[in-house]
Short mmCIF file of C-alpha atoms and ligand atoms in Angstrom, two decimals:
data_model
loop_
_atom_site.label_atom_id
_atom_site.label_comp_id
_atom_site.label_asym_id
_atom_site.label_seq_id
_atom_site.Cartn_x
_atom_site.Cartn_y
_atom_site.Cartn_z
CA MET A 1 83.03 118.99 68.50
CA TYR A 2 83.62 116.02 70.76
CA SER A 3 87.38 116.52 70.39
CA ASP A 4 87.02 119.89 72.15
CA ILE A 5 86.19 118.06 75.34
CA PHE A 6 89.31 115.92 75.09
CA ASN A 7 91.36 119.04 74.44
CA MET A 8 90.00 120.66 77.58
CA ILE A 9 90.83 117.54 79.57
CA ARG A 10 94.37 117.53 78.14
CA LYS A 11 94.83 121.17 79.05
CA HIS A 12 93.60 120.48 82.55
CA ASN A 13 96.03 117.58 82.92
CA GLU A 14 98.86 119.78 81.66
CA MET A 15 97.92 122.45 84.19
CA MET A 16 97.91 119.91 87.04
CA ARG A 17 101.18 118.40 85.89
CA ASN A 18 102.86 121.76 86.36
CA SER A 19 101.16 122.75 89.63
CA ILE A 20 101.55 121.95 93.30
CA PRO A 21 98.17 120.47 94.35
CA LEU A 22 97.36 121.40 97.96
CA ILE A 23 93.55 121.17 98.13
CA ALA A 24 92.88 119.24 101.35
CA SER A 25 89.87 117.30 100.01
CA GLU A 26 91.49 115.90 96.87
CA ASN A 27 93.85 113.08 96.03
CA LEU A 28 95.00 110.97 93.11
CA THR A 29 93.86 107.45 92.36
CA SER A 30 96.21 104.82 91.02
CA GLU A 31 95.95 103.48 87.48
CA LEU A 32 94.63 100.20 88.87
CA VAL A 33 91.72 102.10 90.40
CA ARG A 34 91.17 104.14 87.22
CA LYS A 35 91.06 101.04 85.05
CA CYS A 36 87.89 100.07 86.87
CA TYR A 37 86.16 103.28 85.74
CA LEU A 38 86.10 101.92 82.19
CA ALA A 39 84.57 98.59 83.15
CA ASP A 40 81.08 97.55 82.01
CA PHE A 41 80.13 97.72 85.70
CA GLY A 42 79.56 101.43 85.09
CA HIS A 43 76.63 100.66 82.79
CA ARG A 44 74.78 98.36 85.20
CA TYR A 45 72.27 98.57 88.02
CA ALA A 46 72.62 96.82 91.37
CA GLU A 47 69.83 98.09 93.60
CA GLY A 48 69.51 96.48 97.00
CA LYS A 49 71.93 94.39 99.03
CA VAL A 50 74.44 91.79 97.92
CA GLY A 51 72.52 88.61 97.00
CA GLU A 52 69.16 90.43 97.17
CA ARG A 53 69.22 92.54 94.01
CA TYR A 54 66.16 93.67 92.14
CA TYR A 55 67.66 93.13 88.67
CA ALA A 56 69.39 90.11 87.16
CA GLY A 57 73.00 90.12 85.97
CA CYS A 58 74.62 91.07 89.29
CA LYS A 59 76.56 87.85 90.02
CA PHE A 60 80.04 89.37 89.74
CA ILE A 61 79.03 92.78 91.00
CA ASP A 62 77.85 90.95 94.12
CA GLU A 63 81.25 89.31 94.46
CA VAL A 64 83.02 92.66 94.25
CA GLU A 65 80.70 94.38 96.73
CA ALA A 66 80.91 91.48 99.19
CA LEU A 67 84.71 91.50 99.02
CA ALA A 68 84.85 95.29 99.41
CA ILE A 69 82.59 95.13 102.48
CA ASP A 70 84.68 92.37 103.99
CA LEU A 71 87.98 94.22 103.44
CA THR A 72 86.53 97.46 104.83
CA LYS A 73 85.26 95.69 107.96
CA LYS A 74 88.72 94.25 108.55
CA LEU A 75 90.59 97.50 107.86
CA PHE A 76 88.46 99.52 110.30
CA ASP A 77 87.42 96.74 112.66
CA ALA A 78 83.81 97.75 111.93
CA GLU A 79 80.72 95.76 112.86
CA HIS A 80 78.63 96.98 109.93
CA VAL A 81 79.59 98.56 106.60
CA ASN A 82 77.46 100.10 103.84
CA LEU A 83 79.42 101.11 100.74
CA GLN A 84 76.58 102.45 98.63
CA PRO A 85 76.45 106.23 99.31
CA ILE A 86 77.85 107.96 96.23
CA SER A 87 79.20 110.99 98.09
CA GLY A 88 79.90 112.26 101.58
CA VAL A 89 76.85 114.51 101.66
CA VAL A 90 74.63 111.60 100.59
CA ALA A 91 76.16 109.42 103.34
CA ASN A 92 75.37 112.14 105.90
CA LEU A 93 71.84 112.52 104.60
CA ALA A 94 71.33 108.76 105.01
CA ALA A 95 72.82 108.82 108.51
CA PHE A 96 70.51 111.67 109.56
CA TYR A 97 67.56 109.78 108.08
CA ALA A 98 68.52 106.70 110.11
CA LEU A 99 69.38 108.39 113.40
CA THR A 100 66.97 111.31 113.75
CA ASN A 101 63.45 112.56 113.22
CA PRO A 102 62.46 115.95 111.82
CA GLY A 103 62.53 118.58 114.57
CA ASP A 104 65.27 116.86 116.56
CA ILE A 105 68.14 118.94 117.88
CA VAL A 106 71.68 118.05 116.76
CA PHE A 107 75.05 119.48 117.79
CA SER A 108 77.25 120.54 114.88
CA ILE A 109 80.56 122.30 114.51
CA SER A 110 79.85 125.60 112.75
CA VAL A 111 81.27 126.14 109.27
CA PRO A 112 83.72 128.91 110.33
CA CYS A 113 84.99 126.57 113.08
CA GLY A 114 85.62 123.89 110.45
CA GLY A 115 82.30 122.05 110.24
CA HIS A 116 80.98 120.84 106.90
CA ILE A 117 77.92 122.48 105.31
CA SER A 118 76.10 119.13 105.28
CA HIS A 119 76.05 119.28 109.11
CA ASP A 120 74.19 122.57 108.90
CA LYS A 121 70.74 123.95 108.10
CA ILE A 122 71.53 124.93 104.52
CA SER A 123 72.35 121.33 103.55
CA ALA A 124 71.65 117.74 104.64
CA ALA A 125 70.80 118.49 108.30
CA GLY A 126 68.32 121.12 107.15
CA LEU A 127 66.80 118.79 104.55
CA ARG A 128 66.07 116.32 107.36
CA GLY A 129 64.38 119.16 109.27
CA LEU A 130 66.93 119.11 112.08
CA ARG A 131 67.46 121.98 114.47
CA VAL A 132 71.17 122.72 114.53
CA VAL A 133 72.94 123.97 117.66
CA TYR A 134 76.65 124.78 117.35
CA TYR A 135 79.22 123.37 119.76
CA PRO A 136 81.03 125.94 121.87
CA PHE A 137 84.46 126.13 120.25
CA ASP A 138 87.90 127.13 121.52
CA VAL A 139 89.93 129.01 118.92
CA GLU A 140 93.23 128.49 120.70
CA THR A 141 93.00 124.71 120.76
CA MET A 142 90.99 124.66 117.47
CA ASN A 143 88.74 122.14 119.16
CA LEU A 144 85.39 121.85 120.95
CA ASP A 145 85.10 123.42 124.36
CA LEU A 146 84.23 120.23 126.18
CA LYS A 147 83.09 121.73 129.50
CA ALA A 148 80.79 124.23 127.82
CA THR A 149 79.51 121.46 125.51
CA GLU A 150 78.59 119.27 128.47
CA LYS A 151 76.70 122.10 130.10
CA LEU A 152 74.87 123.05 126.91
CA ALA A 153 74.00 119.40 126.21
CA LYS A 154 72.31 119.12 129.63
CA ASP A 155 70.14 122.12 128.82
CA VAL A 156 69.39 121.44 125.16
CA LYS A 157 69.37 117.62 125.09
CA PRO A 158 70.41 116.98 121.47
CA LYS A 159 69.48 113.65 119.88
CA LEU A 160 72.71 113.47 117.91
CA PHE A 161 76.26 114.74 118.32
CA ILE A 162 77.97 115.28 114.96
CA LEU A 163 81.76 115.24 115.07
CA GLY A 164 84.40 115.42 112.35
CA SER A 165 85.10 118.51 110.24
CA SER A 166 86.37 119.89 106.96
CA LEU A 167 88.97 122.01 108.65
CA MET A 168 90.32 119.56 111.22
CA LEU A 169 93.80 120.09 112.58
CA PHE A 170 93.49 118.02 115.73
CA ARG A 171 91.80 114.92 117.15
CA GLN A 172 88.37 115.52 118.60
CA PRO A 173 87.21 114.24 122.01
CA VAL A 174 85.06 111.37 120.73
CA LYS A 175 85.24 109.30 123.91
CA GLU A 176 84.25 112.23 126.11
CA ILE A 177 81.36 113.20 123.82
CA THR A 178 80.19 109.57 123.83
CA GLU A 179 80.05 109.67 127.63
CA ILE A 180 77.98 112.86 127.55
CA ALA A 181 75.70 111.34 124.89
CA GLU A 182 75.08 108.17 126.88
CA LYS A 183 73.73 110.17 129.81
CA ILE A 184 71.05 111.81 127.66
CA ASP A 185 70.37 108.84 125.40
CA ALA A 186 71.80 110.55 122.31
CA LYS A 187 73.86 109.09 119.48
CA VAL A 188 77.30 110.08 118.22
CA MET A 189 78.21 110.25 114.54
CA PHE A 190 81.72 110.99 113.31
CA ASP A 191 82.16 112.35 109.78
CA ALA A 192 85.62 111.10 108.84
CA SER A 193 85.59 112.38 105.25
CA HIS A 194 88.90 114.14 105.67
CA VAL A 195 90.74 111.67 107.87
CA LEU A 196 89.56 108.26 106.64
CA GLY A 197 92.98 107.48 105.15
CA LEU A 198 94.72 108.59 108.34
CA ILE A 199 92.47 106.31 110.39
CA ALA A 200 93.19 103.45 107.96
CA GLY A 201 96.91 104.26 108.30
CA LYS A 202 96.63 104.22 112.10
CA VAL A 203 97.95 107.73 112.72
CA PHE A 204 94.51 109.03 113.72
CA PRO A 205 92.25 107.34 116.31
CA ASN A 206 89.39 105.20 115.00
CA PRO A 207 86.17 106.89 116.22
CA LEU A 208 84.33 103.54 116.22
CA LYS A 209 86.81 102.23 118.77
CA GLU A 210 86.30 105.38 120.85
CA GLY A 211 82.57 104.75 121.07
CA ALA A 212 81.00 106.55 118.09
CA ASP A 213 77.79 104.85 116.95
CA VAL A 214 78.19 105.76 113.29
CA LEU A 215 81.06 106.81 111.05
CA THR A 216 80.37 108.43 107.68
CA ALA A 217 83.10 109.36 105.20
CA SER A 218 83.89 110.18 101.65
CA THR A 219 86.58 107.90 100.26
CA HIS A 220 88.77 110.23 98.18
CA LYS A 221 90.40 112.80 100.49
CA THR A 222 93.17 111.15 102.50
CA PHE A 223 91.85 107.70 101.46
CA PHE A 224 92.95 106.27 98.08
CA GLY A 225 89.49 105.74 96.63
CA PRO A 226 87.45 107.19 93.79
CA GLN A 227 84.88 109.85 94.68
CA ARG A 228 82.20 108.03 96.68
CA ALA A 229 81.44 107.40 100.36
CA LEU A 230 80.63 104.85 103.06
CA ILE A 231 78.85 104.43 106.38
CA MET A 232 80.13 102.21 109.16
CA SER A 233 78.16 101.55 112.33
CA LYS A 234 77.46 99.35 115.29
CA GLU A 235 75.60 96.17 114.33
CA SER A 236 72.54 97.36 116.28
CA LEU A 237 72.06 100.18 113.74
CA ALA A 238 72.70 98.09 110.62
CA LYS A 239 69.08 97.74 109.51
CA LYS A 240 68.26 101.41 110.00
CA ILE A 241 71.37 102.53 108.12
CA ASP A 242 70.83 100.14 105.21
CA ARG A 243 67.19 101.18 104.84
CA ALA A 244 68.13 104.85 104.93
CA VAL A 245 70.68 104.31 102.15
CA PHE A 246 68.41 102.15 99.98
CA PRO A 247 65.65 102.97 99.26
CA GLY A 248 66.17 106.18 101.26
CA VAL A 249 68.71 108.19 99.29
CA ILE A 250 70.27 105.82 96.72
CA SER A 251 68.94 103.53 94.03
CA ASN A 252 71.90 102.46 91.93
CA HIS A 253 75.35 103.11 93.31
CA HIS A 254 77.99 103.49 90.54
CA LEU A 255 79.51 100.04 90.31
CA HIS A 256 82.65 100.90 88.35
CA SER A 257 83.78 103.18 91.15
CA LEU A 258 82.80 100.50 93.68
CA ALA A 259 85.32 98.19 91.99
CA GLY A 260 87.91 100.99 92.10
CA TYR A 261 87.15 101.48 95.77
CA ALA A 262 87.83 97.78 96.46
CA ILE A 263 91.30 98.19 94.95
CA ALA A 264 91.86 101.37 96.96
CA VAL A 265 91.14 99.42 100.17
CA MET A 266 93.76 96.86 99.17
CA GLU A 267 96.25 99.69 98.58
CA MET A 268 95.40 101.14 101.97
CA ILE A 269 95.90 97.78 103.69
CA GLU A 270 99.29 97.36 102.03
CA PHE A 271 100.68 100.91 101.99
CA GLY A 272 98.36 102.96 104.22
CA GLU A 273 100.49 103.06 107.35
CA GLU A 274 103.65 104.21 105.62
CA TYR A 275 101.69 106.79 103.61
CA ALA A 276 99.76 108.18 106.58
CA ARG A 277 102.89 108.59 108.69
CA GLN A 278 104.51 110.54 105.86
CA VAL A 279 101.39 112.69 105.42
CA VAL A 280 101.50 113.86 109.04
CA ARG A 281 105.27 114.38 108.96
CA ASN A 282 104.88 116.43 105.79
CA ALA A 283 102.06 118.54 107.25
CA LYS A 284 104.05 119.32 110.37
CA THR A 285 107.15 120.15 108.35
CA LEU A 286 105.33 122.48 105.96
CA ALA A 287 103.49 124.18 108.85
CA GLY A 288 106.77 124.72 110.71
CA ALA A 289 108.54 126.03 107.61
CA LEU A 290 105.76 128.57 106.97
CA TYR A 291 105.73 129.59 110.64
CA ASP A 292 109.51 130.13 110.48
CA ARG A 293 108.92 132.47 107.52
CA GLY A 294 106.58 134.58 109.64
CA TYR A 295 103.16 133.17 108.69
CA LYS A 296 100.35 132.94 111.23
CA VAL A 297 99.90 129.16 111.20
CA LEU A 298 97.04 128.11 113.49
CA GLY A 299 97.56 125.68 116.36
CA GLU A 300 101.09 126.87 117.04
CA LYS A 301 101.03 125.81 120.71
CA PHE A 302 100.01 122.28 119.78
CA GLY A 303 102.43 121.43 116.98
CA PHE A 304 100.21 123.03 114.26
CA THR A 305 98.47 119.83 113.14
CA GLU A 306 97.84 116.13 113.74
CA THR A 307 96.32 115.57 110.29
CA HIS A 308 97.09 116.32 106.62
CA GLN A 309 95.88 119.91 107.06
CA ILE A 310 97.36 123.29 107.86
CA ALA A 311 95.38 126.51 108.38
CA ILE A 312 96.92 129.95 108.01
CA ASP A 313 95.52 133.35 108.91
CA VAL A 314 96.46 135.49 105.90
CA ARG A 315 94.65 138.73 106.77
CA ALA A 316 98.05 140.48 106.69
CA PHE A 317 98.19 139.63 102.96
CA GLY A 318 94.68 140.89 102.20
CA GLY A 319 92.76 137.71 103.11
CA GLY A 320 92.17 134.25 101.67
CA ASP A 321 90.83 135.41 98.31
CA PRO A 322 93.76 137.49 96.99
CA VAL A 323 96.21 135.03 98.52
CA SER A 324 94.70 131.96 96.83
CA ARG A 325 94.58 133.84 93.50
CA LYS A 326 98.17 134.95 93.77
CA LEU A 327 99.25 131.40 94.51
CA GLU A 328 97.12 129.97 91.69
CA ALA A 329 98.85 132.35 89.29
CA VAL A 330 102.20 130.68 90.00
CA GLY A 331 100.77 127.15 90.04
CA ILE A 332 100.07 126.54 93.73
CA VAL A 333 96.50 125.25 94.04
CA LEU A 334 94.72 125.55 97.40
CA ASN A 335 91.55 127.07 98.84
CA LYS A 336 90.55 130.13 100.79
CA ASN A 337 88.90 129.14 104.06
CA LEU A 338 86.75 130.61 106.79
CA LEU A 339 88.44 130.72 110.18
CA PRO A 340 86.56 130.57 113.51
CA TRP A 341 86.21 134.33 113.96
CA ASP A 342 84.88 134.92 110.43
CA PRO A 343 81.18 135.67 109.94
CA VAL A 344 79.70 132.75 107.99
CA GLU A 345 78.64 135.09 105.14
CA ASN A 346 82.26 136.06 104.58
CA THR A 347 82.93 133.31 102.04
CA ALA A 348 84.07 135.79 99.34
CA ASN A 349 87.18 136.77 101.24
CA PRO A 350 87.63 134.85 104.49
CA SER A 351 90.63 135.25 106.81
CA GLY A 352 92.39 132.05 105.95
CA ILE A 353 93.75 129.50 103.57
CA ARG A 354 93.70 125.73 104.08
CA ILE A 355 96.46 123.46 102.87
CA GLY A 356 96.42 119.66 102.59
CA VAL A 357 99.56 117.62 101.88
CA GLN A 358 97.95 114.21 101.18
CA GLU A 359 98.13 114.51 97.39
CA VAL A 360 101.74 115.70 97.21
CA THR A 361 102.59 112.89 99.62
CA ARG A 362 100.99 110.39 97.24
CA LEU A 363 103.21 111.87 94.53
CA GLY A 364 106.20 110.91 96.65
CA MET A 365 107.11 114.22 98.28
CA LYS A 366 108.83 114.23 101.66
CA GLU A 367 110.09 116.75 104.21
CA GLU A 368 112.65 118.32 101.88
CA GLU A 369 109.96 119.10 99.31
CA MET A 370 107.73 120.62 102.02
CA ILE A 371 110.43 123.15 102.77
CA ALA A 372 110.71 123.92 99.06
CA ILE A 373 106.91 124.45 98.90
CA ALA A 374 107.03 126.82 101.89
CA GLU A 375 109.73 128.77 100.07
CA PHE A 376 107.64 128.95 96.86
CA ILE A 377 104.61 130.19 98.82
CA ASP A 378 106.75 132.80 100.55
CA LEU A 379 108.36 134.01 97.32
CA ALA A 380 104.95 134.34 95.68
CA LEU A 381 103.18 136.13 98.53
CA LYS A 382 106.03 138.54 99.25
CA GLU A 383 106.53 139.06 95.51
CA LYS A 384 110.22 138.34 95.70
CA LYS A 385 110.18 136.78 92.24
CA SER A 386 108.06 137.36 89.16
CA VAL A 387 105.05 135.19 88.39
CA GLU A 388 106.84 133.92 85.28
CA GLU A 389 109.99 132.94 87.14
CA LEU A 390 108.00 131.15 89.82
CA ARG A 391 105.84 129.27 87.32
CA LYS A 392 108.97 127.98 85.66
CA ALA A 393 110.60 127.05 88.95
CA ILE A 394 107.48 125.18 90.06
CA SER A 395 107.22 123.25 86.77
CA GLU A 396 110.85 122.29 87.18
CA PHE A 397 110.25 121.22 90.79
CA ARG A 398 107.29 119.05 89.69
CA LYS A 399 109.34 117.15 87.09
CA ASP A 400 110.46 114.50 89.60
CA PHE A 401 106.97 113.97 91.00
CA GLN A 402 104.71 112.75 88.22
CA THR A 403 103.81 109.25 89.37
CA VAL A 404 101.35 107.86 91.90
CA LYS A 405 103.11 106.04 94.73
CA PHE A 406 101.77 103.73 97.47
CA THR A 407 100.22 101.35 94.95
CA PHE A 408 101.07 97.95 93.49
CA GLU A 409 102.24 99.38 90.14
CA GLU A 410 103.59 102.92 90.19
CA CYS A 411 101.91 104.90 87.38
CA ASP A 412 101.65 108.27 85.63
CA ALA A 413 99.50 110.61 87.70
CA TYR A 414 97.76 112.13 84.66
CA SER A 415 97.03 109.18 82.43
CA ALA A 416 97.26 110.19 78.78
CA LEU A 417 94.19 110.42 76.58
C1 LIG B 1 84.10 116.73 101.92
C2 LIG B 1 83.21 116.53 103.09
C3 LIG B 1 81.93 116.02 102.93
C4 LIG B 1 81.28 115.89 101.58
O1 LIG B 1 81.77 114.90 100.81
P1 LIG B 1 81.34 114.85 99.25
O2 LIG B 1 81.85 113.52 98.86
O3 LIG B 1 82.00 116.02 98.63
O4 LIG B 1 79.85 114.96 99.20
C5 LIG B 1 81.20 115.73 104.05
N1 LIG B 1 81.69 115.95 105.28
C6 LIG B 1 82.91 116.47 105.48
C7 LIG B 1 83.41 116.68 106.87
C8 LIG B 1 83.70 116.80 104.39
O5 LIG B 1 84.89 117.36 104.59
#
């Protein structure tokens, strides 16, 4: 029955309403953004560029896409913007198509060190036939080992340096990598999927301003958009990027969510700075509160984090798998995560968990709530209270945080069906 589907959606909403959402790659969209999902735009095709479509009927879709491009250029001070990739992996595939040839060597951050699978052989980089060499990585700083990278780059001569990660606690040395790349005529691409909203909010450096040739990103992690992606680049690469996107990896590009994205950019312009500052304050507060309760929070010598993320080594509690299950049972939703010393096959039970505070920040939580969350995590993992008691306490805690903030009209986070 069709109503079964709506019941499942309602149950999901109810579950989320009573949970603490800490998945670092997720966020909520505002009702203004969601309204666009229902628009007729979602039934239409708009292949090609603004003003050069292959099908008729695109007059107003063109207006929306042109405005969205213009706003994005202004927000990021970008020379060229392509908004058509429908996901981060697709954006990366297009960027590889534009910037490399099969057989080329690229430098990637390995998955255990925080890199995304699409930078690796098993995903987009492999599909393009690229040979992947991993950056030397320093576990203490949770960052690239720049000296060793420079040396390796001289020997191996990669065509492309891929920066940006899925587990990214700290800024990466974009300017320094750009200098190394220039000497060997290589390009630099920064995958800002996780930190796009922090760049927009000016708490994280803009890689384009630091010399990166290309920036790819999904638009729904720290950014306020629906699930899609973008590519920004220097003007000199505009043609190559656009051709790689269409007809390379995209035909139509989901125009209802494009309209939602345009609204999300407006929200970012208006509220992004205040939001991003609170995100980083919240992440630091939660990291500190967990550290104070005896948890092995990574990056302790460097203030734990400069982003929305926190990484914790939970081997003392049996590893990331039992820990994430135990937390899910009480209503704390996060993911198990590989840490740099884990073998890449160890995805079933890696050493760590990853926490992101962007979504709870969008729900209006501040430092005080971060300390409460640290306490809930501690109570659950040390089994100081029963699962039932904790579930109740967490539902109660969530009562005051049910609306989406940092938007023009505050709205219910789980719109009713
Ligand atoms: C999430 C992520 C992606 C993939 O984005 P999707 O929209 O899920 O395809 C790509 N790169 C990085 C660094 C990511 O964290």
